[in-house]
mmCIF file of C-alpha atoms in Angstrom:
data_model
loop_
_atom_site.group_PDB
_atom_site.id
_atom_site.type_symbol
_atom_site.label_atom_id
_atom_site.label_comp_id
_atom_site.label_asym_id
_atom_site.label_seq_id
_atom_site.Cartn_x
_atom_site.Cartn_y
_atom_site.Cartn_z
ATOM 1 C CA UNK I 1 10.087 19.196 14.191
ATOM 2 C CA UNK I 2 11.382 17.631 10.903
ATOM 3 C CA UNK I 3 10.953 18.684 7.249
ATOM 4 C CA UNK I 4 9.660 15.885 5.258
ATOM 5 C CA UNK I 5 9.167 15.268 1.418
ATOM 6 C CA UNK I 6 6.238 12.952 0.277
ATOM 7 C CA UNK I 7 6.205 12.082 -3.100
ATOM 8 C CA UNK I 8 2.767 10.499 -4.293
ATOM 9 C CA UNK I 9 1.009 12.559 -1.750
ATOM 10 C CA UNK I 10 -2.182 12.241 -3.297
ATOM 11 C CA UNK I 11 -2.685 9.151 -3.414
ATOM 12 C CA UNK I 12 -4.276 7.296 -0.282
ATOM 13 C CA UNK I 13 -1.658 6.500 2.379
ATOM 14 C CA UNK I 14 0.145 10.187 1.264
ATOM 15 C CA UNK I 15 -3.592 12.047 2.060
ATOM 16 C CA UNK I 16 -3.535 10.254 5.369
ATOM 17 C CA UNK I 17 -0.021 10.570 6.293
ATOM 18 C CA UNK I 18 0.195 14.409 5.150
ATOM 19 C CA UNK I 19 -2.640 14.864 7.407
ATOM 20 C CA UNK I 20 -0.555 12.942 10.364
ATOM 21 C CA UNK I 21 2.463 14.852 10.121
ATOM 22 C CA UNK I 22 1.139 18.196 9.838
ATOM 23 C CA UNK I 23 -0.879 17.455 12.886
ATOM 24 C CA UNK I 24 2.116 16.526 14.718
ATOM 25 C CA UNK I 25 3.879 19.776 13.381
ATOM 26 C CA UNK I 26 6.097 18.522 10.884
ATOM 27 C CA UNK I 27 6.677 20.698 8.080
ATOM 28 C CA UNK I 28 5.683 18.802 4.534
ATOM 29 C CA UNK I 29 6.484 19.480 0.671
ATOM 30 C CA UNK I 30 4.257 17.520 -1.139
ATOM 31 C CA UNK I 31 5.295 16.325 -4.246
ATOM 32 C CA UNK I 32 2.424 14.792 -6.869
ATOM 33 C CA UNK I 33 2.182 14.982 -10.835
ATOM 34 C CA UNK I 34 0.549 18.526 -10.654
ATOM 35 C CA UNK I 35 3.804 20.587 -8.714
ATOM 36 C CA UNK I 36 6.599 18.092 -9.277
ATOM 37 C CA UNK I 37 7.617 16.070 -12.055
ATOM 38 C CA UNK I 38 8.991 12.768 -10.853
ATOM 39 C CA UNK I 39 9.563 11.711 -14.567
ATOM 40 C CA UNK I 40 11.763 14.705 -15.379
ATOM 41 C CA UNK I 41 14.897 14.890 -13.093
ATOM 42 C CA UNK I 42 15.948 18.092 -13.568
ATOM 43 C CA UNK I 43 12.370 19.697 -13.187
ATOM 44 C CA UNK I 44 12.255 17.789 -9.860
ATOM 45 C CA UNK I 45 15.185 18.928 -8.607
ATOM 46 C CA UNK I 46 14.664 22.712 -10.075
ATOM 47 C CA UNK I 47 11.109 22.671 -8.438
ATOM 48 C CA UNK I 48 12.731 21.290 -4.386
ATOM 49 C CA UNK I 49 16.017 23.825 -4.805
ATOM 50 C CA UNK I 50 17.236 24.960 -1.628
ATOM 51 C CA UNK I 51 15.243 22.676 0.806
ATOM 52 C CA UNK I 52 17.121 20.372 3.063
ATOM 53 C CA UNK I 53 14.860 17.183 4.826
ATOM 54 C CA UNK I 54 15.796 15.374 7.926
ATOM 55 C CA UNK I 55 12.945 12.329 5.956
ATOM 56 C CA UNK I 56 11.635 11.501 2.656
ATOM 57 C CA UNK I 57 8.255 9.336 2.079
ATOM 58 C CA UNK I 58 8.911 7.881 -1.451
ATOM 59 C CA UNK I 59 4.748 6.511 -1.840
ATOM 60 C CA UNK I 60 4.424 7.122 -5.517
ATOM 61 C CA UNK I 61 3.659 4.923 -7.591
ATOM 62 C CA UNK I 62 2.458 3.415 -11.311
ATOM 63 C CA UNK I 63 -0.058 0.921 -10.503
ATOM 64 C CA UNK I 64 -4.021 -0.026 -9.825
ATOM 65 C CA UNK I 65 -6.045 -2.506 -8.240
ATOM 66 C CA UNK I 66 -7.145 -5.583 -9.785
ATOM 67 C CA UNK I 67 -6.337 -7.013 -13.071
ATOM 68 C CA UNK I 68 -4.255 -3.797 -14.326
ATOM 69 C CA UNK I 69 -1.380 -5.382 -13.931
ATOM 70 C CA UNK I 70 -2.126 -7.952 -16.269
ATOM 71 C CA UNK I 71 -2.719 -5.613 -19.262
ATOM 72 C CA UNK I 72 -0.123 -3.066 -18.971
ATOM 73 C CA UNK I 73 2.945 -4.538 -17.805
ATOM 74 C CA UNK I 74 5.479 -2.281 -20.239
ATOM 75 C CA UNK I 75 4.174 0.829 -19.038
ATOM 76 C CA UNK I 76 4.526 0.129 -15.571
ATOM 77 C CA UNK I 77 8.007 -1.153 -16.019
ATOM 78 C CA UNK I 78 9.061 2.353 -17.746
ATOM 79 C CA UNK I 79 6.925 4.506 -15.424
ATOM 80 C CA UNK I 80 7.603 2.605 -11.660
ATOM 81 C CA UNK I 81 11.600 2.441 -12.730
ATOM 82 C CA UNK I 82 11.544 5.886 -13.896
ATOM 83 C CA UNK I 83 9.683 7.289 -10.770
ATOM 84 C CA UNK I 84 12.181 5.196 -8.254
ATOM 85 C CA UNK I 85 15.565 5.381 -10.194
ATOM 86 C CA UNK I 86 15.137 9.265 -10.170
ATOM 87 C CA UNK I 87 13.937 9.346 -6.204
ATOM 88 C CA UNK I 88 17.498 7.837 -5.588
ATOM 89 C CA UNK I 89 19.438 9.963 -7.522
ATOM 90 C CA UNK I 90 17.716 12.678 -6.004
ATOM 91 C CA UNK I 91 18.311 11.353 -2.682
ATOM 92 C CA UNK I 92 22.311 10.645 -3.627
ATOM 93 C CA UNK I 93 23.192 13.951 -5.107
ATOM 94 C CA UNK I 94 20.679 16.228 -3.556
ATOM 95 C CA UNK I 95 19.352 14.603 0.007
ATOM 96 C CA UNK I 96 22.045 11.924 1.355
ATOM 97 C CA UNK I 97 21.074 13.705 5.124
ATOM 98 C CA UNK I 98 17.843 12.458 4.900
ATOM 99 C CA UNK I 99 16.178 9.207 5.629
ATOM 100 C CA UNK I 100 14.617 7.444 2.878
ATOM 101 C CA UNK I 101 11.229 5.883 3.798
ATOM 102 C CA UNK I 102 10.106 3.869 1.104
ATOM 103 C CA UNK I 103 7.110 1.097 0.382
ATOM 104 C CA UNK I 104 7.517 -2.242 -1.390
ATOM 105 C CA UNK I 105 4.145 -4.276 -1.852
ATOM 106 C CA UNK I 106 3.508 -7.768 -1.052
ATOM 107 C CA UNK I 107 3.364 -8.829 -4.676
ATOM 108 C CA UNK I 108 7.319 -8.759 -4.769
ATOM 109 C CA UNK I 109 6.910 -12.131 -2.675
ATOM 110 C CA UNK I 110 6.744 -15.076 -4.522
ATOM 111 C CA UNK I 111 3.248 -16.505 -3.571
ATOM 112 C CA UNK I 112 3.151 -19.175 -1.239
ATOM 113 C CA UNK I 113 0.643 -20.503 1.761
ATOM 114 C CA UNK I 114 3.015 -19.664 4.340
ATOM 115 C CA UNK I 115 3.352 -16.390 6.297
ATOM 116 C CA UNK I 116 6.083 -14.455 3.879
ATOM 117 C CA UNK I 117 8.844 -13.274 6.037
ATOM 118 C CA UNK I 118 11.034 -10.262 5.367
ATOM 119 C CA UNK I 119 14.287 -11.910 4.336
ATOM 120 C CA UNK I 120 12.565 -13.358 1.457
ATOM 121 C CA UNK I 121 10.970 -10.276 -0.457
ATOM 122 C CA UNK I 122 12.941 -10.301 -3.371
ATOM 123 C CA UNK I 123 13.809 -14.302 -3.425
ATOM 124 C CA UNK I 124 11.849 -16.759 -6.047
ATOM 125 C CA UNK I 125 9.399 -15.793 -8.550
ATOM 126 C CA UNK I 126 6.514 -12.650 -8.105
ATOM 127 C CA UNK I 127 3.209 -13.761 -9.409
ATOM 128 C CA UNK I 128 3.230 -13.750 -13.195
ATOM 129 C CA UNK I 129 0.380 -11.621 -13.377
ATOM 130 C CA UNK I 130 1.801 -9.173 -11.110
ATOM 131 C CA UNK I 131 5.794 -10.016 -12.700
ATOM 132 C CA UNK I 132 7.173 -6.289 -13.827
ATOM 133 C CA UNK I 133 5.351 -4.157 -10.935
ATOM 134 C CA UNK I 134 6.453 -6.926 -8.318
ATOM 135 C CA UNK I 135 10.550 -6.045 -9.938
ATOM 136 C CA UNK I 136 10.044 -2.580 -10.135
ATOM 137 C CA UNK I 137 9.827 -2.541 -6.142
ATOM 138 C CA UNK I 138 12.180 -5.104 -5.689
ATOM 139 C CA UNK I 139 14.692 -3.518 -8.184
ATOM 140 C CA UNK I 140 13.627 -0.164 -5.583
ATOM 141 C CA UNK I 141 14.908 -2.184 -2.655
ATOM 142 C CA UNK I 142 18.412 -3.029 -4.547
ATOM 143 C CA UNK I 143 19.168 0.644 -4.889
ATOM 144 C CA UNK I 144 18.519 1.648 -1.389
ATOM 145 C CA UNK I 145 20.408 -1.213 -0.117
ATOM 146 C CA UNK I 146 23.290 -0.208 -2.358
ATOM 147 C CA UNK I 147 23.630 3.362 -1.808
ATOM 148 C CA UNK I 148 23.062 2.724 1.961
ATOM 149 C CA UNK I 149 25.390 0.058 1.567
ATOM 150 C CA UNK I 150 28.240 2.415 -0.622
ATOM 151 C CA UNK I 151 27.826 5.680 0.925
ATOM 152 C CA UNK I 152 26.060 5.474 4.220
ATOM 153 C CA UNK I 153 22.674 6.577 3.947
ATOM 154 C CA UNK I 154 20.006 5.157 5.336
ATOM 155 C CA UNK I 155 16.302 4.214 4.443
ATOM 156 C CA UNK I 156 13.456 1.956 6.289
ATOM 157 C CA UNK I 157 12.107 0.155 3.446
ATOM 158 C CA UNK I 158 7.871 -0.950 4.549
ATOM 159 C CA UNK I 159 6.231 -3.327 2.738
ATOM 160 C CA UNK I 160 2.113 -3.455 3.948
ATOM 161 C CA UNK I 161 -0.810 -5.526 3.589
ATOM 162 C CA UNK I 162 -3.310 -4.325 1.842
ATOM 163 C CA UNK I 163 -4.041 -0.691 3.305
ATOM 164 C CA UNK I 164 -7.910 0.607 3.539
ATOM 165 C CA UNK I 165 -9.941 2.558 5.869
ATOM 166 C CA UNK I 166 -11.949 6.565 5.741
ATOM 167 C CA UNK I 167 -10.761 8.935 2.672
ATOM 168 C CA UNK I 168 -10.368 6.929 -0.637
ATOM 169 C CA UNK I 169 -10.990 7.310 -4.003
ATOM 170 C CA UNK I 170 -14.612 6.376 -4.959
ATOM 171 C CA UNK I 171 -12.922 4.695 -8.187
ATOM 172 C CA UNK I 172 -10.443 2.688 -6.088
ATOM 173 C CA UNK I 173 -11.041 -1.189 -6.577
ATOM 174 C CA UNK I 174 -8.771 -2.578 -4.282
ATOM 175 C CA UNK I 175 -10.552 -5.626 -2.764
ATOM 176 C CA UNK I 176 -12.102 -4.342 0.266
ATOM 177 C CA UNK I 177 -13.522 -0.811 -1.365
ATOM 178 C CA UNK I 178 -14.930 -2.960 -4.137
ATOM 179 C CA UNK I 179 -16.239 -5.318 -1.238
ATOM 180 C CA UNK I 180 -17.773 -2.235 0.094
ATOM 181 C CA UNK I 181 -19.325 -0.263 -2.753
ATOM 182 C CA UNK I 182 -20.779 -3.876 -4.500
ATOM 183 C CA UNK I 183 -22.875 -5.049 -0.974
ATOM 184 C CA UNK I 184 -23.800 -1.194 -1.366
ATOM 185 C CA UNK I 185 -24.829 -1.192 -4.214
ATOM 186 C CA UNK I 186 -26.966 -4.391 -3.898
ATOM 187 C CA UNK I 187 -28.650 -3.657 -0.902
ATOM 188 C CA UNK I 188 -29.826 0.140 -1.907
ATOM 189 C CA UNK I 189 -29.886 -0.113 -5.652
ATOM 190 C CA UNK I 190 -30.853 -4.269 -6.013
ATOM 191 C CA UNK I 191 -27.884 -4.396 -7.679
ATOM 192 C CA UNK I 192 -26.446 -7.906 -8.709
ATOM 193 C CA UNK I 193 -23.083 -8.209 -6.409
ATOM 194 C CA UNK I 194 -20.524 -10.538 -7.786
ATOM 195 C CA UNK I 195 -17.217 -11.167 -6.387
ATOM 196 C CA UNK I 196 -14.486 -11.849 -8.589
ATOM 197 C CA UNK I 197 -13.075 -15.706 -8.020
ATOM 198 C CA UNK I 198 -14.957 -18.432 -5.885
ATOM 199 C CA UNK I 199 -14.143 -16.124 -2.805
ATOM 200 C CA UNK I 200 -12.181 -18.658 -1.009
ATOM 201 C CA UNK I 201 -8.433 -16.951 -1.615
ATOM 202 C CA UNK I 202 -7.379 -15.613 1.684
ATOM 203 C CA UNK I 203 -5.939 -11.681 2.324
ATOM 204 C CA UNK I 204 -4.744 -9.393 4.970
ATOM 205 C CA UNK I 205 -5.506 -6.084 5.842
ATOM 206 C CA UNK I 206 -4.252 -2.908 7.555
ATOM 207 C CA UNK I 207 -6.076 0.320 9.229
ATOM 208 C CA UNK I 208 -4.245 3.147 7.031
ATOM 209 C CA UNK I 209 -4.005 5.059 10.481
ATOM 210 C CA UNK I 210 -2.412 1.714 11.941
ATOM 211 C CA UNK I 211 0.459 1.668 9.631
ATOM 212 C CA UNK I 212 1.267 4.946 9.584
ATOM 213 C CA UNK I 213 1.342 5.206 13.263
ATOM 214 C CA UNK I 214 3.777 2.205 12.946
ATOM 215 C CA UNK I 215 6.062 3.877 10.290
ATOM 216 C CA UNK I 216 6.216 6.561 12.327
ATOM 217 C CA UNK I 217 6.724 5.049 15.639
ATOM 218 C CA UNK I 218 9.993 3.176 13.587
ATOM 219 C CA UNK I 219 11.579 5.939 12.369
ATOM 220 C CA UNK I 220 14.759 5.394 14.517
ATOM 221 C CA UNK I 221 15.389 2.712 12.642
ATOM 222 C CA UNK I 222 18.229 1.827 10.458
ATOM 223 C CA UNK I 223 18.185 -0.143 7.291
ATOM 224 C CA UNK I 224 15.279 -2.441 7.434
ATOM 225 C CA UNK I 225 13.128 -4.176 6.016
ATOM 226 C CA UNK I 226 9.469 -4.190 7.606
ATOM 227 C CA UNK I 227 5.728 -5.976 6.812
ATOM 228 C CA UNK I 228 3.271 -3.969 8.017
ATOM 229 C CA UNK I 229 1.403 -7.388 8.885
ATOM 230 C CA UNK I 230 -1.560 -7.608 11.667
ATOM 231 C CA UNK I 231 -1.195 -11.225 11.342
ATOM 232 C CA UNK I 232 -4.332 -12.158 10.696
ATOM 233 C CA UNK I 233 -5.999 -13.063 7.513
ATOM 234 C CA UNK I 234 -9.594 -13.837 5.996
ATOM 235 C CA UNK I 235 -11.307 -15.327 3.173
ATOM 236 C CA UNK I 236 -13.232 -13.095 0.661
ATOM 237 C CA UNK I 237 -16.404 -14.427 1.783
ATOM 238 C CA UNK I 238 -15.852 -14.201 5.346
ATOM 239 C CA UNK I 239 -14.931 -9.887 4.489
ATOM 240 C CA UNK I 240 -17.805 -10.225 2.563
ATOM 241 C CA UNK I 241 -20.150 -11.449 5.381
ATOM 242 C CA UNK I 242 -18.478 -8.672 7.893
ATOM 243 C CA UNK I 243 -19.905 -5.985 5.303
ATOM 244 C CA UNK I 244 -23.289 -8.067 4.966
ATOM 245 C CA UNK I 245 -23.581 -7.572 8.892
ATOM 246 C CA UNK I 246 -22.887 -4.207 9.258
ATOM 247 C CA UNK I 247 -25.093 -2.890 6.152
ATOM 248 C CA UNK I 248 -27.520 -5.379 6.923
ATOM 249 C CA UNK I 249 -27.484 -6.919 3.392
ATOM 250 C CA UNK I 250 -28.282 -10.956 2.794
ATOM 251 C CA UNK I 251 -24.944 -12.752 2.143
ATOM 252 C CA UNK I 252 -26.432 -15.784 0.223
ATOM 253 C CA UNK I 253 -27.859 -13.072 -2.614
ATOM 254 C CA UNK I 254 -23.880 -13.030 -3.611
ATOM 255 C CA UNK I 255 -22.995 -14.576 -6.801
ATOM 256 C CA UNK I 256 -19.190 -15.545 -7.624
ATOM 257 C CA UNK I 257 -17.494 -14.879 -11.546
ATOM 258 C CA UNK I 258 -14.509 -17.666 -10.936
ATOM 259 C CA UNK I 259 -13.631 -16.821 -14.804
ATOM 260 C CA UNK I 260 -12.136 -13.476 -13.417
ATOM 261 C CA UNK I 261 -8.878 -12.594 -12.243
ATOM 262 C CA UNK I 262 -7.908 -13.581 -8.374
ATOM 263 C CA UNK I 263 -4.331 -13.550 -7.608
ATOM 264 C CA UNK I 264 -2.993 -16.032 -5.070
ATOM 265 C CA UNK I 265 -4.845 -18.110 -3.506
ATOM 266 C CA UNK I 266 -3.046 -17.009 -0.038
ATOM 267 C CA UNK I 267 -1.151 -13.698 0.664
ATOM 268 C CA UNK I 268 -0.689 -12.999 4.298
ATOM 269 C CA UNK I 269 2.652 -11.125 5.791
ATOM 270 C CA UNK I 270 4.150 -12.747 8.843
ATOM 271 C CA UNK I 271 4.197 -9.713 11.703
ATOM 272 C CA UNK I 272 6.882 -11.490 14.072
ATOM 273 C CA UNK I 273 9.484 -8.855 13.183
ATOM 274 C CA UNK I 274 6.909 -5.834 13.255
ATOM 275 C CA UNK I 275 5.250 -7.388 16.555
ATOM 276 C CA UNK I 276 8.912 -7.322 18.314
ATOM 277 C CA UNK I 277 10.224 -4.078 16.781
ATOM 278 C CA UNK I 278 6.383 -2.652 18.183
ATOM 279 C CA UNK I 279 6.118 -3.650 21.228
ATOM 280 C CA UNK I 280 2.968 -5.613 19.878
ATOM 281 C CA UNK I 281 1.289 -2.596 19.141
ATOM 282 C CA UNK I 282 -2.525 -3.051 19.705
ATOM 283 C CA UNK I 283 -4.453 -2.675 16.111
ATOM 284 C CA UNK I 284 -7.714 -1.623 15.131
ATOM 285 C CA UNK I 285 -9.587 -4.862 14.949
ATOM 286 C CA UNK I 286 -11.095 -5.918 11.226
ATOM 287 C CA UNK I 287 -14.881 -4.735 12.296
ATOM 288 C CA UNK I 288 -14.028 -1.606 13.294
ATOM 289 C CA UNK I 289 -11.815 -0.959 10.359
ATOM 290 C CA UNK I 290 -14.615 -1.960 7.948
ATOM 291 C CA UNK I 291 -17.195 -0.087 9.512
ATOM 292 C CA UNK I 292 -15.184 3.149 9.296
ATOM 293 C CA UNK I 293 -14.789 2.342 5.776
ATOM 294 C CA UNK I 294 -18.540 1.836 5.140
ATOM 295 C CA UNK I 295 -19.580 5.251 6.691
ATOM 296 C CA UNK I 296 -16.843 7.297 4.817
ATOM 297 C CA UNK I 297 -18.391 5.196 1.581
ATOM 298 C CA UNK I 298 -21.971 5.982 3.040
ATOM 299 C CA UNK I 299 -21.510 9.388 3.880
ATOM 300 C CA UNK I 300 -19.608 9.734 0.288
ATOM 301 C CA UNK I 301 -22.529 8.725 -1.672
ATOM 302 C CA UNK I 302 -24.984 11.419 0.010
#
């Protein structure tokens, strides 16, 4: 069994990872603003002194769903570089054993309607909106390529659609939670649910247990770069009408706000390399997924 390091492990892929590697008997230091201080070097490395691990999970992160981006832009910039320049100095001087196992986001792709393939994630030009947080983890990528690259170490370096399933924040307005709690909402409190944008711009998702079973499964890999990418892609609406279904809620009651922020019109990550590296590793299809979400949401509200 392996000792691992997971920094941002409260956030939700570290709750469900922690709770995968424990259950597979790894032994796991959790590092999250209450124990370790990411933004303070020295406390960091004061607080880990004396552990050695075979694998570090770099997760954390500045950042929020929505239009956050948008409005605070500086503050990501100092807190994201902060955060990832001193995980790599850490990593350098402290952990060079250890496998670095870090996650990008598919804002570092400059937007476009095709499927966005590896080799490009840090060619073009981000989304404006999304400009400083979309460097941050491309400027991430650049140092673990150059230390691996200088002095041998190696990383795996994920970059997911957007993640969702059981266990998140009740606050979290990532698309598909929002989707969730607004249909909610409507159908138990005759709430008015309206979807930011005319609900035609297309996105991916992942099963949280999906991709970490993948990142795991991977871990014998060397220096890559991976999408955590089903493939397959939907418009707002049609999400929207999935959730309608399941919670029994009418879809034409929905009302669109196409003076609020949307993103790309398209984001979907091509899965060729993932599907070959996986053995085309058999996902948990987009109903399921969404229906797990809806009874952790349900059960949540109780």
């Amino acid at each position: 069994m392996s000792n691992i390091l997971v920094t941002g492990g409260t956030g939700f892929l570290g709750r469900h990872l922690i709770k995968k590697l424990k259950k597979e008997g790894h032994s796991v230091v959790i590092s999250n603003t209450t124990n370790c201080n990411l933004h303070d070097y020295n406390n960091f490395c004061n607080t880990l002194e004396g552990e050695k691990f075979d694998y570090i999970f770099h997760l954390a992160a500045k950042t929020r769903a929505g239009d956050y981006c948008m409005y605070h832009k500086g503050e990501q910039w100092i807190d994201n570089q902060l955060l990832n320049t001193n995980m790599l100095k850490y990593w350098y001087n402290k952990q060079a054993q250890a496998k670095m196992i870090a996650m990008g986001t598919g804002c570092t792709y400059e937007p476009s309607e095709d499927f966005l393939v590896e080799k490009d994630c840090i060619s073009g030009e981000p989304e404006p909106e999304l400009y400083a947080y979309a460097h941050t983890k491309r400027m991430l990528l650049v140092g673990l390529k150059s230390l691996a690259e200088q002095y041998n170490m190696k990383y795996i370096y994920y970059i997911p659609s957007t993640l969702y399933g059981s266990d998140f924040v009740l606050n979290d307005n990532h698309f598909i939670f929002d989707l969730v709690k607004k249909i909610y909402k409507g159908k138990h409190y005759n709430e008015k649910v309206t979807l930011w944008g005319n609900g035609h711009q297309r996105r991916e998702l992942i099963f949280v247990n999906d991709a970490i079973q993948l990142m795991i499964d991977l871990l014998h890999l060397d220096n890559e770069v991976i999408n955590l990418s089903t493939g397959e892609d939907y418009s707002i609406r049609e999400y929207a009408k999935i959730i309608c279904n399941i919670m029994d809620y009418d879809f034409n009651k929905i009302e669109y706000d196409e003076s609020r922020y949307t993103g790309a019109l398209v984001k979907r990550l091509s899965p060729d390399k993932l599907k070959k590296l996986s053995n085309n590793f058999k996902f948990t299809t987009t109903e399921a997924g969404i229906k797990n979400t809806i009874d952790y949401y349900i059960s949540s509200c109780k």
